[in-house]
Structures are given as structure tokens and as C-alpha cells.
Coordinates of C-alpha atoms in Angstrom, one line a residue:
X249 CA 2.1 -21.5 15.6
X250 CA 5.2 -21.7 13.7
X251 CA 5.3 -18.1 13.2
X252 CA 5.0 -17.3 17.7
X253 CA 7.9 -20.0 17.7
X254 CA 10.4 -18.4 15.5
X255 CA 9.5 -14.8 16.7
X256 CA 9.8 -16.3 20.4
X257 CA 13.1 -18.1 19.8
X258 CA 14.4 -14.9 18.0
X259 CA 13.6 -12.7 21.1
X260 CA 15.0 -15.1 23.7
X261 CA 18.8 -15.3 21.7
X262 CA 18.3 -11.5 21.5
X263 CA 17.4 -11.2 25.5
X264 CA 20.6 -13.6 26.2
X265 CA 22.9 -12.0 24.2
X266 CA 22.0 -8.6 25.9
X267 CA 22.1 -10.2 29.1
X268 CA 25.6 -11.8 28.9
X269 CA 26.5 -8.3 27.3
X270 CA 25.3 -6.8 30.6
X271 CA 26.9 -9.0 32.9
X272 CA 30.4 -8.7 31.0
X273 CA 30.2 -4.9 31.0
X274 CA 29.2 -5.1 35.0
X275 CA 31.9 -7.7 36.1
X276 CA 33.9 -8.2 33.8
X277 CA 36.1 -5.0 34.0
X278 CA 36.3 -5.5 37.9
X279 CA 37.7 -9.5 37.2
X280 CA 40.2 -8.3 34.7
X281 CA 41.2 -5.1 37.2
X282 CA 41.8 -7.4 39.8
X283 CA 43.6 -10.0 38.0
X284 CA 46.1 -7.6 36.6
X285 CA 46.3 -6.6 40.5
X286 CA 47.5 -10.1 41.7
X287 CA 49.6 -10.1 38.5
X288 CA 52.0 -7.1 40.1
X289 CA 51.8 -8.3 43.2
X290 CA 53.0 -11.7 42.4
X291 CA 56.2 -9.8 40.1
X292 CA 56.7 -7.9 43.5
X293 CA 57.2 -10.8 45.3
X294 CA 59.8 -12.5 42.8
X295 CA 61.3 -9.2 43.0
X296 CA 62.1 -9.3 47.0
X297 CA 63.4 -12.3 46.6
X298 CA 66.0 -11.3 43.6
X299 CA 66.6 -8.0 45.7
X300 CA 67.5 -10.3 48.9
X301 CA 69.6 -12.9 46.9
X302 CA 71.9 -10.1 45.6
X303 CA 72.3 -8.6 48.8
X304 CA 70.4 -5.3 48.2
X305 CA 67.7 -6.1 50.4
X306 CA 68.0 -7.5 54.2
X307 CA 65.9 -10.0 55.3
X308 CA 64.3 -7.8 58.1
X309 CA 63.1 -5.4 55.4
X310 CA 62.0 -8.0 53.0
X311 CA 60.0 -9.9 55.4
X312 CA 58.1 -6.8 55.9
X313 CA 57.6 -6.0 51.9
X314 CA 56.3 -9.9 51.4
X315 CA 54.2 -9.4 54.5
X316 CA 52.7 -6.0 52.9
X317 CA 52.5 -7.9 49.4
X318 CA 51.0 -11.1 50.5
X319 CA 48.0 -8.8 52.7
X320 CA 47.4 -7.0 49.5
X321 CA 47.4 -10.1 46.9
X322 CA 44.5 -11.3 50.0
X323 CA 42.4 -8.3 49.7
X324 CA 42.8 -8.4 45.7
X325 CA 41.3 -12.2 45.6
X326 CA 38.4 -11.5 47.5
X327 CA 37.3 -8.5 45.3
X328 CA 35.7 -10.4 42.4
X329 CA 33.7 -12.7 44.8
X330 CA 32.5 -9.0 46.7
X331 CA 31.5 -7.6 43.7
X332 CA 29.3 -10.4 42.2
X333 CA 27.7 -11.0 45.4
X334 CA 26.8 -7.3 45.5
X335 CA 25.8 -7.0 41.9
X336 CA 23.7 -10.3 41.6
X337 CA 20.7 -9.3 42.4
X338 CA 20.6 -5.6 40.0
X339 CA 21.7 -8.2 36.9
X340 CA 18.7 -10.5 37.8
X341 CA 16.3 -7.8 37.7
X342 CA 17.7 -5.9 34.6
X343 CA 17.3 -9.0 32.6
X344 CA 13.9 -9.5 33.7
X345 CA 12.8 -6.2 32.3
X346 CA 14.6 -7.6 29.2
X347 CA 12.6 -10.2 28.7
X348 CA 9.1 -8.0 29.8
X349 CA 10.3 -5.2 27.1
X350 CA 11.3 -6.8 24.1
X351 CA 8.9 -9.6 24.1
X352 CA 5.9 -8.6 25.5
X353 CA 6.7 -5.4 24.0
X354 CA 6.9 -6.9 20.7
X355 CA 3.7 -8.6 21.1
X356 CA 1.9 -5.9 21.9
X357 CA 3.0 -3.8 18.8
X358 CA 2.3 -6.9 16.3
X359 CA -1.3 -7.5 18.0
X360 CA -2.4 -3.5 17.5
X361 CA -0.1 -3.0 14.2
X362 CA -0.2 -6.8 12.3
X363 CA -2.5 -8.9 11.1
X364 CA -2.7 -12.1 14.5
X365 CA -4.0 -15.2 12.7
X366 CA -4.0 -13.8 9.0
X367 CA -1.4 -15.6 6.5
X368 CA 0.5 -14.3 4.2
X369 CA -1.3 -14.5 0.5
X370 CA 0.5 -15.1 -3.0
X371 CA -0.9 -12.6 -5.9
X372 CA -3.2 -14.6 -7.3
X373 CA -5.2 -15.3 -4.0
X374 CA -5.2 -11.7 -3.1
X375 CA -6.2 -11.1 -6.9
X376 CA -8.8 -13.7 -6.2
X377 CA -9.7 -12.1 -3.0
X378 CA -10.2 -8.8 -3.9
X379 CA -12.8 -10.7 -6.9
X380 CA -14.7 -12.0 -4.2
X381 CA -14.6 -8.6 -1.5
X382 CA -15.8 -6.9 -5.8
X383 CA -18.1 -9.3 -6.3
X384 CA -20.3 -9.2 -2.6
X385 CA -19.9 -5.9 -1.5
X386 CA -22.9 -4.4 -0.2
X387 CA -25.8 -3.1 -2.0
X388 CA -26.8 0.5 -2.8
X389 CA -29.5 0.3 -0.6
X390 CA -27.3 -1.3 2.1
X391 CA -24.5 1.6 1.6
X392 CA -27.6 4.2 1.9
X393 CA -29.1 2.6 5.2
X394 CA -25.8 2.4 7.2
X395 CA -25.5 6.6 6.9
X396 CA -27.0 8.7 8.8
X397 CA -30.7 10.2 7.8
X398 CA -30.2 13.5 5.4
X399 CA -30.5 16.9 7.7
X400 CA -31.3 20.0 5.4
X401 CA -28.6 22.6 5.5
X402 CA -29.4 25.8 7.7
X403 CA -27.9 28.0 4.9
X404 CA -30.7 27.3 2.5
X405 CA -33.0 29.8 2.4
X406 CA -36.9 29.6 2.9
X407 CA -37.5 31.0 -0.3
X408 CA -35.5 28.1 -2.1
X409 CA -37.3 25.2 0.3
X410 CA -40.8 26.9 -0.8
X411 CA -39.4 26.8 -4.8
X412 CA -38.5 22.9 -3.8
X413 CA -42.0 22.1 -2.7
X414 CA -43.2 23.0 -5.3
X415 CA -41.1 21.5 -7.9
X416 CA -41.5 18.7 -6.1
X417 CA -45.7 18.2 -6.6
X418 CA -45.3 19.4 -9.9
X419 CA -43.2 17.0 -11.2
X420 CA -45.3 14.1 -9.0
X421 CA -48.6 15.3 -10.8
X422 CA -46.3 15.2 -14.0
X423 CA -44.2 11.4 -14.1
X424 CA -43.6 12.0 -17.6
X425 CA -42.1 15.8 -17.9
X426 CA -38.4 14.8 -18.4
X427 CA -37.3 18.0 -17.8
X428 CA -38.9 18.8 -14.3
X429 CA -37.1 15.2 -13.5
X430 CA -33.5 16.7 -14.2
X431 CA -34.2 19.6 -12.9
X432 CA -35.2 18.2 -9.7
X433 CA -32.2 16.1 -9.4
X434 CA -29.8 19.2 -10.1
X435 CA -31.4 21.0 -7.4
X436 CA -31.6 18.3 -4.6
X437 CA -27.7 17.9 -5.5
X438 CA -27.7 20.9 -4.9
X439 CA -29.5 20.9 -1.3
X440 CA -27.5 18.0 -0.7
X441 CA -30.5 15.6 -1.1
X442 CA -28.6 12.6 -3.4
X443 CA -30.8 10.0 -2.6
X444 CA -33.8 12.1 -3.8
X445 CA -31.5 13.3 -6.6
X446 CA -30.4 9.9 -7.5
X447 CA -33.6 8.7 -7.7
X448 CA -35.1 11.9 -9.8
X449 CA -32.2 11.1 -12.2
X450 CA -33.3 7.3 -12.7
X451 CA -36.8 8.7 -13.5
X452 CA -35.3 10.8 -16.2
X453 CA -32.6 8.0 -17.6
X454 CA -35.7 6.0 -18.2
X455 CA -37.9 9.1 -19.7
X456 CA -34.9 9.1 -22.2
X457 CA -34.3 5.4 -23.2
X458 CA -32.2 5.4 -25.9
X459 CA -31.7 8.7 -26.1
X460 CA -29.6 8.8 -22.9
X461 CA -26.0 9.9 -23.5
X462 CA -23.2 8.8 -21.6
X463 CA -22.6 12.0 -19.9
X464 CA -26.5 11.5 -18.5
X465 CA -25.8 8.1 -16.9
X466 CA -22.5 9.0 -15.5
X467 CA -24.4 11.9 -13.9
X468 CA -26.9 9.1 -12.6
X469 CA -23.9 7.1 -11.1
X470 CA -22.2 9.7 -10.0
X471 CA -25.0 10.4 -7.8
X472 CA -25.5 7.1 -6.3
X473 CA -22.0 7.7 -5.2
X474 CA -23.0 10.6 -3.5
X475 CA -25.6 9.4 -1.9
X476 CA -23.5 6.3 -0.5
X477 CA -20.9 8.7 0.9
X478 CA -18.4 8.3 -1.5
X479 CA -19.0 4.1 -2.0
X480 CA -18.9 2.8 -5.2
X481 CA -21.3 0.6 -4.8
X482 CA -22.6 -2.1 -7.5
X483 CA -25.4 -0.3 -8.9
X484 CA -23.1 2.9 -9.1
X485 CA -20.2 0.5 -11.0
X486 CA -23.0 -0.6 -13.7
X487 CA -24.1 2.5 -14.4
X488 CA -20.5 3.8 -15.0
X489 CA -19.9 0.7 -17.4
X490 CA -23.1 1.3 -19.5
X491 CA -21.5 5.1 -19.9
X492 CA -18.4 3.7 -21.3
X493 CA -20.7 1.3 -23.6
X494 CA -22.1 5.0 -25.4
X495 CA -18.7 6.8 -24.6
X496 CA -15.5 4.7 -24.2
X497 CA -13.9 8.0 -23.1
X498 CA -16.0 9.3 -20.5
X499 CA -13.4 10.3 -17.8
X500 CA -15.7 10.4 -15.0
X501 CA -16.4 6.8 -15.5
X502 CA -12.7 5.8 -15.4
X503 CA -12.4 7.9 -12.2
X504 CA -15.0 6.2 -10.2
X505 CA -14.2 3.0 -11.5
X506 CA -10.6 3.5 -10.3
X507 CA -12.2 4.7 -7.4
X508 CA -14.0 1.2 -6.7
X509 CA -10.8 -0.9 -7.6
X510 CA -9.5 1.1 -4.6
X511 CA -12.1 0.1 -2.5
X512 CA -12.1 -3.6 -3.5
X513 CA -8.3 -4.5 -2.8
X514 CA -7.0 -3.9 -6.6
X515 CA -5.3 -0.1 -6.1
X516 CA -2.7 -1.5 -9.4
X517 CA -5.7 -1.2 -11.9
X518 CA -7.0 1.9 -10.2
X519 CA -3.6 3.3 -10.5
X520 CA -3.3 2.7 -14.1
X521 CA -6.7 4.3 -14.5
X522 CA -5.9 7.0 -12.7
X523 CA -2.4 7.6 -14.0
X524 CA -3.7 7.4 -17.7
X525 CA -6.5 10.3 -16.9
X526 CA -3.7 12.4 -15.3
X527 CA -1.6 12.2 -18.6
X528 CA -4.6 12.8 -21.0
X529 CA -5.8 15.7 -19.3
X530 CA -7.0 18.3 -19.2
X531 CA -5.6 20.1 -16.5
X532 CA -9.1 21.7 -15.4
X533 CA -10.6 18.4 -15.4
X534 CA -12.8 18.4 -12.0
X535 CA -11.9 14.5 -11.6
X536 CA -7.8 16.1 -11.8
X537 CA -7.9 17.5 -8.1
X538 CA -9.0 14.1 -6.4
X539 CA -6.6 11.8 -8.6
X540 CA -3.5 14.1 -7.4
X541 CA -4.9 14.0 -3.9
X542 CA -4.8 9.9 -3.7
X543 CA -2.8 8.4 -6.4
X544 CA 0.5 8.6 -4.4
X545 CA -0.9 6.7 -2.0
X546 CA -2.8 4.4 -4.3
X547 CA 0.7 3.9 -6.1
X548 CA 2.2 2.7 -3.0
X549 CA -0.2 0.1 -2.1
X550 CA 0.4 -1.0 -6.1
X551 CA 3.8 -1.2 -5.6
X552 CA 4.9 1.4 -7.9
X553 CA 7.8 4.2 -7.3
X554 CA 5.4 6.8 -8.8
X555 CA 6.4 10.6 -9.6
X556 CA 3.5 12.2 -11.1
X557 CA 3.4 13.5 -14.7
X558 CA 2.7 16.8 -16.7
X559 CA -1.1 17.0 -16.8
X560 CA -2.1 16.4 -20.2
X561 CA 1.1 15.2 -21.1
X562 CA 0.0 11.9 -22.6
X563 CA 1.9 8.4 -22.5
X564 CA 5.6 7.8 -24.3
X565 CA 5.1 5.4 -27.3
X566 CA 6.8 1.6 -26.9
X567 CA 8.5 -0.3 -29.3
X568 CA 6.4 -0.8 -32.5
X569 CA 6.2 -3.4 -35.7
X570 CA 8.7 -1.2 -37.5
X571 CA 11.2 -1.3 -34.5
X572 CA 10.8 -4.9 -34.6
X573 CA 11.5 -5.1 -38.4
X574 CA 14.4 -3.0 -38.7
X575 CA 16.1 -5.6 -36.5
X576 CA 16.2 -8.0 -39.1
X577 CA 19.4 -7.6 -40.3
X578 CA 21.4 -8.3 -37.2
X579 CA 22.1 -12.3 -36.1
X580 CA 19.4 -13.7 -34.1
X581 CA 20.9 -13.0 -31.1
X582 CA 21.5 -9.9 -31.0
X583 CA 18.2 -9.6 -32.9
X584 CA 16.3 -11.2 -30.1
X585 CA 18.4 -9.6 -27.3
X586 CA 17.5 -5.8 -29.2
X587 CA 13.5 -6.8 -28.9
X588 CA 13.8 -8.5 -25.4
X589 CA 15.0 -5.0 -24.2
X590 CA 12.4 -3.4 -26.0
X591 CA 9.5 -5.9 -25.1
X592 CA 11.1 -5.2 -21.0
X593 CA 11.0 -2.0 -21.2
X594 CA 7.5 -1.6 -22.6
X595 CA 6.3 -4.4 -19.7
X596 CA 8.0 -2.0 -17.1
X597 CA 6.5 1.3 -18.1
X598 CA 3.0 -0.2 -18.6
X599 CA 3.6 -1.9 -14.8
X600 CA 4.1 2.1 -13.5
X601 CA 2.7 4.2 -15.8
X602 CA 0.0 2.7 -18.0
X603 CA -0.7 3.3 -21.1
X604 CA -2.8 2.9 -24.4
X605 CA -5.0 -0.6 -25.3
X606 CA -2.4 -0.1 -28.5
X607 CA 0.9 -0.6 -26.4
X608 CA -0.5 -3.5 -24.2
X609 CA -1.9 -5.3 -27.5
X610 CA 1.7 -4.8 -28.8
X611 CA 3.1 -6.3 -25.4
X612 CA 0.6 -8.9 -25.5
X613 CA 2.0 -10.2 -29.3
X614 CA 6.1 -9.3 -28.5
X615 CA 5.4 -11.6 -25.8
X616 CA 4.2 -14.5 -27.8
X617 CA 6.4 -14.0 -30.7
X618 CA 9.3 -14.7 -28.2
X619 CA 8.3 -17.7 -27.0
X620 CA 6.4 -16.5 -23.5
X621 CA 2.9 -17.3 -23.9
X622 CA 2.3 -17.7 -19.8
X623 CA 3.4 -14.3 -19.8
X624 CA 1.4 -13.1 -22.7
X625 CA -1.7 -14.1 -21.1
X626 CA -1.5 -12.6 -17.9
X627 CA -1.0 -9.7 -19.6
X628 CA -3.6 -10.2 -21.5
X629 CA -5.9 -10.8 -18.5
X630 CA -4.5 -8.2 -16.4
X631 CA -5.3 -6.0 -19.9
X632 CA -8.8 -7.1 -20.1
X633 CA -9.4 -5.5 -16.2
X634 CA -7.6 -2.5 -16.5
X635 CA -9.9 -2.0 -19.9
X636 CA -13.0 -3.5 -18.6
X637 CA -16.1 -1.6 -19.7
X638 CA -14.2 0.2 -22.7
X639 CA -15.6 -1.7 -25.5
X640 CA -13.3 -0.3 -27.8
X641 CA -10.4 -1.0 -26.0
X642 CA -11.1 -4.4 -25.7
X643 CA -11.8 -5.2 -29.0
X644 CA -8.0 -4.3 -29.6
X645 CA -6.8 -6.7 -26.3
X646 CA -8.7 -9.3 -27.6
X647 CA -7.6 -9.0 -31.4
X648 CA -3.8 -9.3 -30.0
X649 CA -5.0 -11.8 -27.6
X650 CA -6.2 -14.3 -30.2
X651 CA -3.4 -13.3 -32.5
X652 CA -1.1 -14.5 -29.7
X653 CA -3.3 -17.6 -29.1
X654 CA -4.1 -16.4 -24.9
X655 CA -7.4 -15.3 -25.7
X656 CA -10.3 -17.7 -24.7

């Protein structure tokens, strides 16, 4: 309510201030015209009267002048009262169409372009937010069931549906051929078929068991994606994790997992994911060509003035122990002025750019050696998302974590 209040009181000052505005520029220059008018006329009149006192003028002829003066000075004065009585009525509805433009204008742009009724929210609740939106978004199934029912394609020819029949029955009389189960789910990928694919792939991740590489499951999630239309949904997520378990650089994985912190209100972590495949490369990479496609819009919504990098062009190294070091000779404050600059400009480019688990474990432990541990461990826990899933990666967060005393 406070919000309609201020907004409403704002348009009304604006509507008056355009109305007086309008009035002035209607009447005003008439008033002044017309006093300026009865000004001359007045100095005409003392001017008769000089003329007759110094003989220049007779009386006959300057009765006639102050009769001709005085009839003019008459029409003058009424000419203000004439024109606002005219004009009146114009004025009245001008400002009406004011008040019907701006604010009822206004109202109707912030009801189809703003968010009526939704308040403003600090980072950590939209953090928190987007957690929750993460955490009880819909099912695979759910994704699957809300799309329509899959149509074969016309192009496929009758000798390829016959082939698919029959791979089909053969690999139902056969549950245990792990071969006939990947290649059925290559080849209803291939007709377009990813639920039947998705499915043929789980049948074959579980022939495998341990033997399953991180390129297999990612194949599997990669699929479930598919099949959802392009949602990431949870099942999808897990299997993408349990790829970076056996593979902590498996680049597909990072791409669909940026792809779901899109999705669930956290485009700064997706960014970061995103960013750090686009500088590692390489340029062929089929996850390249949809990165380039969003991330300028992802880094937007992050907050970040974003120019994209050389493909494969990797990240800039930050300030490191030996930087740190070599600072010892200078007076403490210079000293700690040299590494705040350092430590700042570390923070900014992991903020824009991301980076390596090495250079955030390196902010994580400038921070705390300079007396910031609040903003050591957001880092840190802002570190343990954009990481999540990369076991590896973690290991190192967490190391500089506990060395700064942040880590739980």
C-alpha cells in the first residue's frame, strides 16, 4: 500500500505541475500583453497632460486624445477576463487527460510489465528462494507428462522403422545384451524417441555397474533432458553429479548443470560454469555453440558486464603465496594496502569471470588472513555451489575453508 501511495502522490505533483505549466503558457502571455497595454496607455495620458501644461497641446485636441486613451485602456482591462472565460473550459479538459494518461497509464504498464503484490527481496532470500524453486521442482516424470505425446518423423524411412522393430524384440527377448541396449538408445535418439532412449540407456547403465564411465552417465542425463524438452530436471541433475564423481571434468556435466542453475533462479553460478568451459575450450566443443548463444543474457541477469573470451584461452592467474611474501619487506601498511589490492582484484575477477577451485581457495585464506572472516565464508559457501559435484574441487575449497576457520 505504501508503494500505490508514493507512486500516486508522485503522479499527482507531476499532473499539477504540468497543469499550472499549461495554464501559464495559455494565459499568461495574454495577462502580461495586456498589462504592458494599460502601462502605455497610462504614460499617454501623463503625456497629454505635460503637452497641455506647456502649451503645445490645446485642450480641444487633448480632450479628444484622453477620450481615445481612456476607450482603449477600457477595452485593454477587459481582455484578460475574455480570454479566461473563453479558455476555461479547453484547460479543464486538457488536465483531465493528464490525470487519465499518466496515471492510469502508468498503472497499466506496471500491472503488464511489474511484479503487483511481489516485494522487493534481499540476496539471501532470493538465494534462499531459488534453493527452494531447486529443491521442488517437478519430477522427470512430471516434465515428461506435461509434453506432448512423441509423433515419429515422416522423413524416416520404412526400411529404418522395420530395422527398429526389430531391434526392438530382440533386445526384449535379450534384457541382458548390453550392447543391443546402447544401441537402441542411439538409434531412438536418433528417431527422436528420448524417452524410449532414456530409458534403453538406464537398462545399460545398470548392465554396466561399476564399469560405467562418466561419459556413459552423462549420455544417460543428457537424455533425460531431451526427453523433458530441454528441463533439467532432478533425476537429470543426479545423473550429471554422479558423472563428475568418476570425471570431475566432464564438460557436458558442467553445461547442463549451468543449465539447471538457470532454470532455478541462480544464472551467477551458471555463469561462472559457463564462462570457465568457454575459457578451457576447446573451440569445437558441441556444448561451445549453446554457451555463446545464452551466456550474455545469463550474465546480465548475474549482474556482470560480460565480454566474452578467446575460446580456450583459459583464466589469468591471481595473486599467489609468493606475491604475498615478497611484501614483507615494506611497513605494514603499505604491506597490507599492496595485498588488499591484490585480494580485490582477485574477488572482482572471480565475481565476472570465474576461475579455478585454486584461485577461490587462495581468496578464501587472503580473506581470513586480513581479518574478514564473514567474507571469507561467503566465499567459501558461494565456492562450495559453484564447485558442487566436482569432488576434487571441493576437497581444495574445503582445505582453505578449514585453514581459514569458515568451513563447518
Amino acid at each position: 500500500m505504501i508503494f500505490w501511495i508514493i507512486c500516486g502522490a508522485m503522479s499527482a505533483l507531476v499532473v499539477a505541475l504540468l497543469a499550472r505549466a499549461l495554464t501559464a503558457s495559455q494565459t499568461g502571455g495574454a495577462e502580461d500583453a495586456v498589462a504592458y497595454d494599460l502601462k502605455v496607455y497610462r504614460d499617454q495620458l501623463a503625456e497629454v497632460d505635460r503637452d497641455v501644461a506647456r502649451g503645445v497641446l490645446g485642450k480641444e485636441d487633448a480632450k479628444r486624445a484622453q477620450t481615445e486613451i481612456s476607450r482603449r485602456i477600457l477595452a485593454a482591462d477587459a481582455a484578460p477576463r475574455a480570454t479566461t472565460g473563453t479558455d476555461a473550459a479547453p484547460q479543464r479538459v486538457i488536465a483531465l487527460i493528464l490525470v487519465i494518461g499518466l496515471i492510469g497509464g502508468s498503472m497499466a504498464i506496471y500491472a503488464a510489465l511489474g511484479q503487483p503484490g511481489y516485494g522487493d527481496l534481499a540476496l539471501a532470500d532470493r538465494i534462499a528462494y531459488a534453493k527452494e524453486v531447486r529443491e521442488n521442482r517437478p519430477d522427470q516424470k512430471t516434465a515428461v507428462d506435461s509434453l506432448p505425446p512423441f509423433a515419429l518423423e515422416t522423413e524416416t524411412t520404412e526400411e529404418f522403422r522395420a530395422l527398429m522393430e526389430r531391434l526392438r524384440e530382440t533386445v526384449a527377448a535379450r534384457p541382458g545384451d548390453l550392447q543391443g541396449h546402447l544401441l537402441l538408445a542411439q538409434n531412438e535418439a536418433r528417431m527422436g524417441n528420448f524417452v524410449a532412449a532414456a530409458e534403453a540407456q538406464e537398462k545399460a547403465l545398470r548392465l554396466q555397474g561399476d564399469e560405467m564411465t562418466a561419459n556413459d552417465i552423462a549420455d544417460y542425463g543428457e537424455l533425460l533432458v531431451l526427453a523433458a524438452g530441454g528441463y533439467v530436471s532432478p533425476e537429470a541433475e543426479a545423473a550429471f553429479r554422479a558423472a563428475l564423481t568418476r570425471d570431475e571434468t566432464d564438460a557436458r556435466a558442467r553445461y547442463y548443470l549451468g543449465l539447471m542453475m538457470v532454470q532455478t533462479g541462480r544464472p551467477d553460478i551458471a555463469f561462472r560454469l559457463w564462462d570457465a568451459l568457454l575459457r578451457r575450450g576447446p573451440e569445437d566443443a558441441a556444448w561451445i555453440a549453446p554457451i555463446l548463444a545464452q551466456i550474455q543474457d545469463v550474465s546480465r541477469l548475474a549482474g556482470v558486464d560480460y565480454t566474452i573470451p578467446a575460446i580456450g584461452a583459459g583464466a589469468a592467474p591471481g595473486p599467489s603465496l609468493e606475491d604475498m611474501q615478497a611484501a614483507s619487506e615494506m611497513t605494514a601498511e603499505d604491506r597490507m594496502a599492496m595485498i588488499g589490492g591484490m585480494v580485490a582484484g582477485l574477488s572482482d575477477r572471480l565475481a565476472t569471470e570465474g576461475g579455478p577451485p585454486q584461485d577461490w581457495a587462495r581468496l578464501i585464506t587472503s580473506l581470513s588472513v586480513m581479518g574478514d572472516p564473514d567474507q571469507a565464508r561467503a566465499i567459501f559457501d558461494n565456492a562450495m555451489e559453484v564447485f558442487a559435484g566436482d569432488a576434487a574441487a571441493l576437497d581444495i575449497i574445503t582445505a582453505a575453508g578449514s585453514q581459514a576457520g569458515v568451513a563447518e
